[in-house]
Coordinates of C-alpha atoms in Angstrom, one line a residue:
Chain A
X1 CA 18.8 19.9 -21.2
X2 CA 22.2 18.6 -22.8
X3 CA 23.2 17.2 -19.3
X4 CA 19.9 15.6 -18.7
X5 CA 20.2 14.2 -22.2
X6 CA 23.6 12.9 -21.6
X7 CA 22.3 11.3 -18.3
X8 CA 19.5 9.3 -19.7
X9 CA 22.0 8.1 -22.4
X10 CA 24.2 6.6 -20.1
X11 CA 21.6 4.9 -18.2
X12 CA 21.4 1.4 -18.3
X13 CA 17.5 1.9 -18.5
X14 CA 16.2 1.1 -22.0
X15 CA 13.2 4.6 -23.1
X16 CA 10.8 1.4 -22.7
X17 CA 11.7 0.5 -19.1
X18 CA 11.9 4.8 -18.3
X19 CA 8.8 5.4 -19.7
X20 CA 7.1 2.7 -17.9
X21 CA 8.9 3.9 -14.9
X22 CA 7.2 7.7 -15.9
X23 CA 4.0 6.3 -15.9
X24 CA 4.1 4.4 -12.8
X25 CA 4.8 7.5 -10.8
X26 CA 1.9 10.0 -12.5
X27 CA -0.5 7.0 -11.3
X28 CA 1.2 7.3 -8.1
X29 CA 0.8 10.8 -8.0
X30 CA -2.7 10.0 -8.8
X31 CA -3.5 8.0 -5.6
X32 CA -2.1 11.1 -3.5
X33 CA -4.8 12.8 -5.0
X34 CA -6.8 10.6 -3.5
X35 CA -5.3 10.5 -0.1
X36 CA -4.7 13.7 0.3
X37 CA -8.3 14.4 -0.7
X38 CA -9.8 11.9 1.6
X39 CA -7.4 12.7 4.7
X40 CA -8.9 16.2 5.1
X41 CA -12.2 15.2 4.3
X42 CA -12.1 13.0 7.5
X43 CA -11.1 15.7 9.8
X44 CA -7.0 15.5 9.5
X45 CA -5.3 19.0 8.9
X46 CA -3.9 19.8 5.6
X47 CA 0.3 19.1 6.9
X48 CA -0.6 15.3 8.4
X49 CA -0.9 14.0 4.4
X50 CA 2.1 15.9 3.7
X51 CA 4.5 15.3 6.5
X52 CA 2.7 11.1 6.9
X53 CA 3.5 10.9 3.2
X54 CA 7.3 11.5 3.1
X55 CA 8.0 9.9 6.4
X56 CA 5.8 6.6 5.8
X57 CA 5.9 6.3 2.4
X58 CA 4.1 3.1 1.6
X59 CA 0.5 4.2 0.1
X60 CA -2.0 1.7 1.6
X61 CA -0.8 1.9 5.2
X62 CA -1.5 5.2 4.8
X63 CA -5.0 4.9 4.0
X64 CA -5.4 2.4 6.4
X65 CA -4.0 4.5 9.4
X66 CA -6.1 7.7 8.0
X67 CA -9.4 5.4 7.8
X68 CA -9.0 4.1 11.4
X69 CA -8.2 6.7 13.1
X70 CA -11.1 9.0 11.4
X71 CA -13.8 5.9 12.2
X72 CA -12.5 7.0 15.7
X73 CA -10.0 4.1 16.3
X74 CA -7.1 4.4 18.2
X75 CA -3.5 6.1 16.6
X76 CA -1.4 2.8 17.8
X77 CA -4.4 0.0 16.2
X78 CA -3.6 2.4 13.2
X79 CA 0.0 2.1 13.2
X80 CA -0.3 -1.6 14.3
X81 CA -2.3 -2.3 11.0
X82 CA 0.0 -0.4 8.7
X83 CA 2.7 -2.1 9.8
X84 CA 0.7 -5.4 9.2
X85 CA 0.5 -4.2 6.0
X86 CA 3.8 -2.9 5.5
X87 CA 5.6 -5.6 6.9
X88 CA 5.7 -6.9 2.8
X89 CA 8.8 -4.6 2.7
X90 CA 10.9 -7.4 4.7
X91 CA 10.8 -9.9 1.8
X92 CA 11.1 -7.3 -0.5
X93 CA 14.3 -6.7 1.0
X94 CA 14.9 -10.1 1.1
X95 CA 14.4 -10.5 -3.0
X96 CA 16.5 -7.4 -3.8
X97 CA 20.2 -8.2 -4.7
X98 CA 23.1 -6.9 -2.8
X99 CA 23.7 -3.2 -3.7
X100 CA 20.6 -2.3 -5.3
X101 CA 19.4 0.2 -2.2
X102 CA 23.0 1.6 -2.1
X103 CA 26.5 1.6 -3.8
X104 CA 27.9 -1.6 -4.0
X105 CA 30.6 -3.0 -1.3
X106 CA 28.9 -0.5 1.4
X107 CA 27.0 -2.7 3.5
X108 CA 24.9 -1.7 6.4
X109 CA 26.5 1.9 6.5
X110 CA 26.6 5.1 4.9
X111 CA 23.1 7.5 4.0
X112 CA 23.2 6.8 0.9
X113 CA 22.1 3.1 2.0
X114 CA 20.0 4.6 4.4
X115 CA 18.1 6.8 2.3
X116 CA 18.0 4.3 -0.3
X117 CA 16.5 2.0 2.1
X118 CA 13.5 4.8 2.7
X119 CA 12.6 4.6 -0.9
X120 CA 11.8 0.9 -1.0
X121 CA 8.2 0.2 -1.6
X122 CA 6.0 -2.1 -4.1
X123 CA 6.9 -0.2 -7.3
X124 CA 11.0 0.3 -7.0
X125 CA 11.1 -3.7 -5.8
X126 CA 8.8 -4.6 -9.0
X127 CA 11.3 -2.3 -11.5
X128 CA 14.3 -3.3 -10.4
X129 CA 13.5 -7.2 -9.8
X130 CA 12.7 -7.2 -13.7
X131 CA 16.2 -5.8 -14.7
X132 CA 18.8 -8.0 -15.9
X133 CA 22.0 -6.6 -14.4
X134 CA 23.1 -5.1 -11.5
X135 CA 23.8 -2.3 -12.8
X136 CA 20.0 -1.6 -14.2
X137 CA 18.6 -2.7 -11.1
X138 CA 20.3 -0.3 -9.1
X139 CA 19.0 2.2 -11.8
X140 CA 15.4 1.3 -12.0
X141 CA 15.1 1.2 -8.4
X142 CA 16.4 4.5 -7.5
X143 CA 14.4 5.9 -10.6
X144 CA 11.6 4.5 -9.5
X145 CA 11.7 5.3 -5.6
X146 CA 12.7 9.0 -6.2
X147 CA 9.6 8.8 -8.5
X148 CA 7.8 8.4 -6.2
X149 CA 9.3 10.1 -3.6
X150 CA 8.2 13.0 -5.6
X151 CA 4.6 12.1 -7.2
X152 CA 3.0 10.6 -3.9
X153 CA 3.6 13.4 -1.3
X154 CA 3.2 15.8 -4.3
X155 CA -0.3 14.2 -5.3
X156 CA -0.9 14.3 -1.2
X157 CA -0.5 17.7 -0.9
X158 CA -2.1 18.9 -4.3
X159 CA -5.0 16.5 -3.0
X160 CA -5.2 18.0 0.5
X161 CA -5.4 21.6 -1.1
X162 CA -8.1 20.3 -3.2
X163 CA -10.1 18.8 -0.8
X164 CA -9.5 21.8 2.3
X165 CA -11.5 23.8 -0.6
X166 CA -14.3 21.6 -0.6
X167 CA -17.4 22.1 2.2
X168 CA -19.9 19.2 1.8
X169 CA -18.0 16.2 1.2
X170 CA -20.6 13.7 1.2
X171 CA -23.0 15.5 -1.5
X172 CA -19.8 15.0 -3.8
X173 CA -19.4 11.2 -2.8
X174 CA -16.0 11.6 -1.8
X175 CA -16.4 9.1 0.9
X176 CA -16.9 6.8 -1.2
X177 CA -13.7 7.7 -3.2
X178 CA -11.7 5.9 0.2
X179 CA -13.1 2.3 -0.6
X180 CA -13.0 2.5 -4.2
X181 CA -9.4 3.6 -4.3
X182 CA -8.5 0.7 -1.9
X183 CA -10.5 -2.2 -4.2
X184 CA -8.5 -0.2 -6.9
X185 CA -5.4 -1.1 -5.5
X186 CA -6.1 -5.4 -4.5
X187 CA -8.5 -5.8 -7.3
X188 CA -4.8 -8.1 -8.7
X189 CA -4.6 -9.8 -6.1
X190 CA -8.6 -10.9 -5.4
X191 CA -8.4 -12.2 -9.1
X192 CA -6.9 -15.7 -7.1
X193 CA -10.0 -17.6 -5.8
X194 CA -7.9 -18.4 -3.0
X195 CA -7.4 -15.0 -1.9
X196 CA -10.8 -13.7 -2.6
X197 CA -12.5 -16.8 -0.9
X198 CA -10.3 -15.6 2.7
X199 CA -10.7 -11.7 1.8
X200 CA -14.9 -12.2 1.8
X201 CA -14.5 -14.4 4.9
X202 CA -12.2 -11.6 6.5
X203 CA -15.0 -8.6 5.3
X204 CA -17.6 -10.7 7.1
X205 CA -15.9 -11.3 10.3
X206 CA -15.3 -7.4 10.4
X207 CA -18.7 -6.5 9.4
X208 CA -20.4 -8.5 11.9
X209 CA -17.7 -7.3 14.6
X210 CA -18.3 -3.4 13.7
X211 CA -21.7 -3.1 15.8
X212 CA -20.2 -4.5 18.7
X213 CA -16.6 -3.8 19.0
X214 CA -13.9 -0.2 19.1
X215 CA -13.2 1.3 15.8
X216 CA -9.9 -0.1 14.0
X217 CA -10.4 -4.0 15.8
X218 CA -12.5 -5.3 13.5
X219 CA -10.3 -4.7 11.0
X220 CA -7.9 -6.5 12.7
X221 CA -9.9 -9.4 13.2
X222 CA -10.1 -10.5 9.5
X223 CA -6.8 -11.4 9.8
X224 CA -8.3 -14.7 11.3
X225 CA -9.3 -15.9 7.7
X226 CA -5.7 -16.0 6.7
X227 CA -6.0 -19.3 8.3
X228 CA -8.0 -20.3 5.2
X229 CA -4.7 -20.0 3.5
X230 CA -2.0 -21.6 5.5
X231 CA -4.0 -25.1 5.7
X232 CA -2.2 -26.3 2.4
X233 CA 0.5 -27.7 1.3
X234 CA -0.1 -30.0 5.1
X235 CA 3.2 -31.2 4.2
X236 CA 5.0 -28.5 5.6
X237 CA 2.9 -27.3 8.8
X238 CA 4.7 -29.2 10.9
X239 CA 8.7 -28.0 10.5
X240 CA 9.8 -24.6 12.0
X241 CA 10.2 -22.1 9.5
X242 CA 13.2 -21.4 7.7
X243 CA 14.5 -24.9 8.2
X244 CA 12.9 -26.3 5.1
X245 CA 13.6 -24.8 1.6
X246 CA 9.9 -24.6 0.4
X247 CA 9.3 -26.4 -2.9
X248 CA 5.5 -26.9 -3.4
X249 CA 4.2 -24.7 -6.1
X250 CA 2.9 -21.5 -5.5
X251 CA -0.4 -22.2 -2.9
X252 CA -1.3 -18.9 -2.9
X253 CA -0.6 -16.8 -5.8
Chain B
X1 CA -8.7 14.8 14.7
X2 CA -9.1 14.5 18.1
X3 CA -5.5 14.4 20.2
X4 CA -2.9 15.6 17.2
X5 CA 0.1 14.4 20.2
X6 CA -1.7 10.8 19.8
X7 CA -2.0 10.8 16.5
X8 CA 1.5 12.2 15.5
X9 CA 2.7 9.3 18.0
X10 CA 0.9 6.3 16.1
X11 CA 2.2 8.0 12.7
X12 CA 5.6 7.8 13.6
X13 CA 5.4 4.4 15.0
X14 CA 4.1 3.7 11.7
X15 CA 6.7 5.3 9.8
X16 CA 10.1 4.0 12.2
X17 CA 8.3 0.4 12.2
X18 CA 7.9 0.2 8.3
X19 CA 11.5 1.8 7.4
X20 CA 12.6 -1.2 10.1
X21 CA 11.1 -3.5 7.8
X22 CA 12.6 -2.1 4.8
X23 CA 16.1 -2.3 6.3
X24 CA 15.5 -5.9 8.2
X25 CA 15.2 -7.6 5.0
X26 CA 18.7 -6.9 3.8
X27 CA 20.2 -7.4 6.9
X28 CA 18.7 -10.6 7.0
X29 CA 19.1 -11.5 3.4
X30 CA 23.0 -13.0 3.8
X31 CA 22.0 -15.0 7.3
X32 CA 18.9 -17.1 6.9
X33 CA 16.5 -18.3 4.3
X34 CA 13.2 -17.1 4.3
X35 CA 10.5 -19.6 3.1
X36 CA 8.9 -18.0 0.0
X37 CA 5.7 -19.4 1.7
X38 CA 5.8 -17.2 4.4
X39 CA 6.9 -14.4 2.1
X40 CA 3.2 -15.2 0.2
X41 CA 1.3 -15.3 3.4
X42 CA 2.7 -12.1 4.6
X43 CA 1.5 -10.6 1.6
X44 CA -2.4 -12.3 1.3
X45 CA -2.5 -11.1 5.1
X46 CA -1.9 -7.2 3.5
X47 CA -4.6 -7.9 0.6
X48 CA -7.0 -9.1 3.9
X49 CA -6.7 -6.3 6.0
X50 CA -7.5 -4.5 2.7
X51 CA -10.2 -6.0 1.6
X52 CA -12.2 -5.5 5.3
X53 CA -11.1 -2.1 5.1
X54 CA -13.0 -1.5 1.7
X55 CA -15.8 -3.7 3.8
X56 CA -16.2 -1.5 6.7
X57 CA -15.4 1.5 5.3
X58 CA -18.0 1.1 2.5
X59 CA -20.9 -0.6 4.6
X60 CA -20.7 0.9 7.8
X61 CA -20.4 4.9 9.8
X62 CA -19.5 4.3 13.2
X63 CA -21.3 1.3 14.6
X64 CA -24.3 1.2 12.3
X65 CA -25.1 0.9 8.3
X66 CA -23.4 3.8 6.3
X67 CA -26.9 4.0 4.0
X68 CA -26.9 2.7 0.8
X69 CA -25.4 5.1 -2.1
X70 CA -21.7 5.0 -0.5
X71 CA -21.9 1.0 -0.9
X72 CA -23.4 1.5 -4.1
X73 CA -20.8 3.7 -5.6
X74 CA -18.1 1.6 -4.1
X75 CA -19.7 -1.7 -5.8
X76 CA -19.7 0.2 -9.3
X77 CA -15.9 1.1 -8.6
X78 CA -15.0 -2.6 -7.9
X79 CA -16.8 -3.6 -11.5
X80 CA -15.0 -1.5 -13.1
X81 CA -11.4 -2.1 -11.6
X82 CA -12.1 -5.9 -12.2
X83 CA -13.1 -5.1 -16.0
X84 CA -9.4 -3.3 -15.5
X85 CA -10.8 0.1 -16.1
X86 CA -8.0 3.1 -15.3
X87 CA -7.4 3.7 -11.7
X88 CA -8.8 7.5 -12.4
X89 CA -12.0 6.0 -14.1
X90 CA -12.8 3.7 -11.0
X91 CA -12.4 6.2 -8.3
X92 CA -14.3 9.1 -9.7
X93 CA -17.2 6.5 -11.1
X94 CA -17.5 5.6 -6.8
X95 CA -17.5 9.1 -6.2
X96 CA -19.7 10.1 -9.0
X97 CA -22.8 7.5 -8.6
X98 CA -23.0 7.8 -4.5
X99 CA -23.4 11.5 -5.3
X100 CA -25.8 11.0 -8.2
X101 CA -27.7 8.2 -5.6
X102 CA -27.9 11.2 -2.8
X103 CA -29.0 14.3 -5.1
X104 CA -31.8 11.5 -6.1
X105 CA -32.3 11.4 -2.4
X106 CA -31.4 8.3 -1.4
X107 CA -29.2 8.5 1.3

């Protein structure tokens, strides 16, 4: 108790930021419930939440793997989406200082970097973006990933448990637990008429694909209304990317 | 779940890809500039895929309609996450009125 008292007071995190920090991982932990729930309600056994949880450990890909591949989809369109999904983590990477996933001076080497690499994900970046120094950042991001590291397989399994014990899923409505928790998640980002313009246009496309085409495609397919988005600023469509720092203001968000 | 060997496969493609992507952005971070543009479009494209997941996965079983309380209870979920109701709130409200819809017998 003393040693975890000393700790916290020499941590560069303010109570404010740690609490906020606390929070973020029991809604975290929340959402496993969820998964965990809905993967063996679909027919997965109770260690793929688990095990799919620590080694992925980026929530939506998650539930977008476990939802295609229970509609009947194939494992690889699965993995192909999630990585569609996940492939945010390669700006986030991009935004995060030097020495924030590891010890400072230690580039590219070492497993502390490597681990710390494991625990990026939408909540560490956000944390440690929003500290001043270094110093915090580092903090608020390894904080926040082993957070989460803990509360979202946690949840997962705790949720799997749960949802092993339960017989008639559909009398309890859990399947309809899957898309809520999903909306729950983008509801931020649909709040830009931009975005929510493309993301109807993308639900119709797969909609009226489902009848006809393999489970996990359609999906897929609403990727075409992304073109909705790139259309403006025309300025720019024509140079190769990365050649031209962008300055328009934000288009899309 | 029909071929576990399949299915482990595609879930460690998943997880080697994604911890590529973790690591490729601080490689790259020192060699090139990455328009902030493309950063935004990378990230509507995740909302996309998203939102036709809540489509299909509400709307539809299989090839067909899913029936109407699932779609129901999801709609009452997405009311209440836009009126920024807690995350716990909006997922047991979908769960609770597609149940309520079914022991009413509507399917």
């Amino acid at each position: 108790m003393r040693s975890l008292r000393r700790t916290l007071e020499r941590s560069p995190l303010s109570t404010a930021v740690l609490t906020d920090i606390a929070l973020t991982c029991l809604a975290v932990f929340f959402i496993g419930l969820s998964y965990g729930a809905i993967a063996v309600s679909s027919g997965f056994p109770l260690w793929f939440p688990a095990v799919q949880s620590v080694l992925v450990l980026a929530g939506a890909s998650e539930f977008l793997f476990v939802g295609i591949v229970a509609a009947g989809g194939s494992p690889f369109a699965a993995a192909l989406a999630g990585l569609l999904v996940n492939s945010r983590h390669l700006p986030y990477g991009l935004a995060l200082p030097a020495g924030v996933t590891g010890p400072a001076g230690v580039t590219g080497r070492g497993w502390r970097r490597l681990f710390g690499t494991h625990l990026m994900n939408d909540e560490s970046v956000v944390f440690a973006l929003a500290q001043e120094d270094l110093r915090a950042k580092r903090a608020a991001y390894w904080a926040c990933g082993l957070g989460v590291l803990i509360c979202w397989p946690g949840g997962a399994v705790l949720g799997a448990l749960a949802g092993s014990a339960i017989r008639d899923t559909s009398a309890f409505g859990l399947d309809a637990m899957f898309p809520a928790v999903i909306l729950a998640l983008i509801v931020k980002d649909l709040r830009d008429t931009r975005i929510l313009r493309a993301a109807l246009a993308g639900a119709a496309i797969a909609l009226a694909a489902t009848p006809f085409l393999p489970a996990g495609l359609p999906v897929l397919l609403a990727l075409a209304a992304v073109l909705l988005l790139v259309r403006e600023p025309a300025a720019n469509a024509a140079c190769p990317a990365g050649q031209q720092p962008d300055e328009q203001p934000a288009p899309i968000r | 779940m029909k071929d576990t060997t399949l299915v482990v496969a595609g879930m460690a493609t998943l997880a080697a890809g994604t911890w590529a992507f973790r690591l490729s952005g601080q490689v790259l971070r020192a060699r090139i500039s990455f328009p902030p543009r493309a950063t935004r479009l990378l990230e509507a494209a995740a909302v996309l895929l998203l939102a036709a997941l809540v489509a299909t996965t509400a709307l539809t079983e299989g090839h067909g309609f899913s029936g109407f309380a699932r779609p129901a209870g999801v709609l009452v979920a997405g009311v209440l996450a836009w009126r920024k109701a807690p995350f716990l709130v909006v997922v047991l409200a979908a769960a609770a009125v597609t149940a309520g819809l079914r022991l009413a017998g509507l399917s």
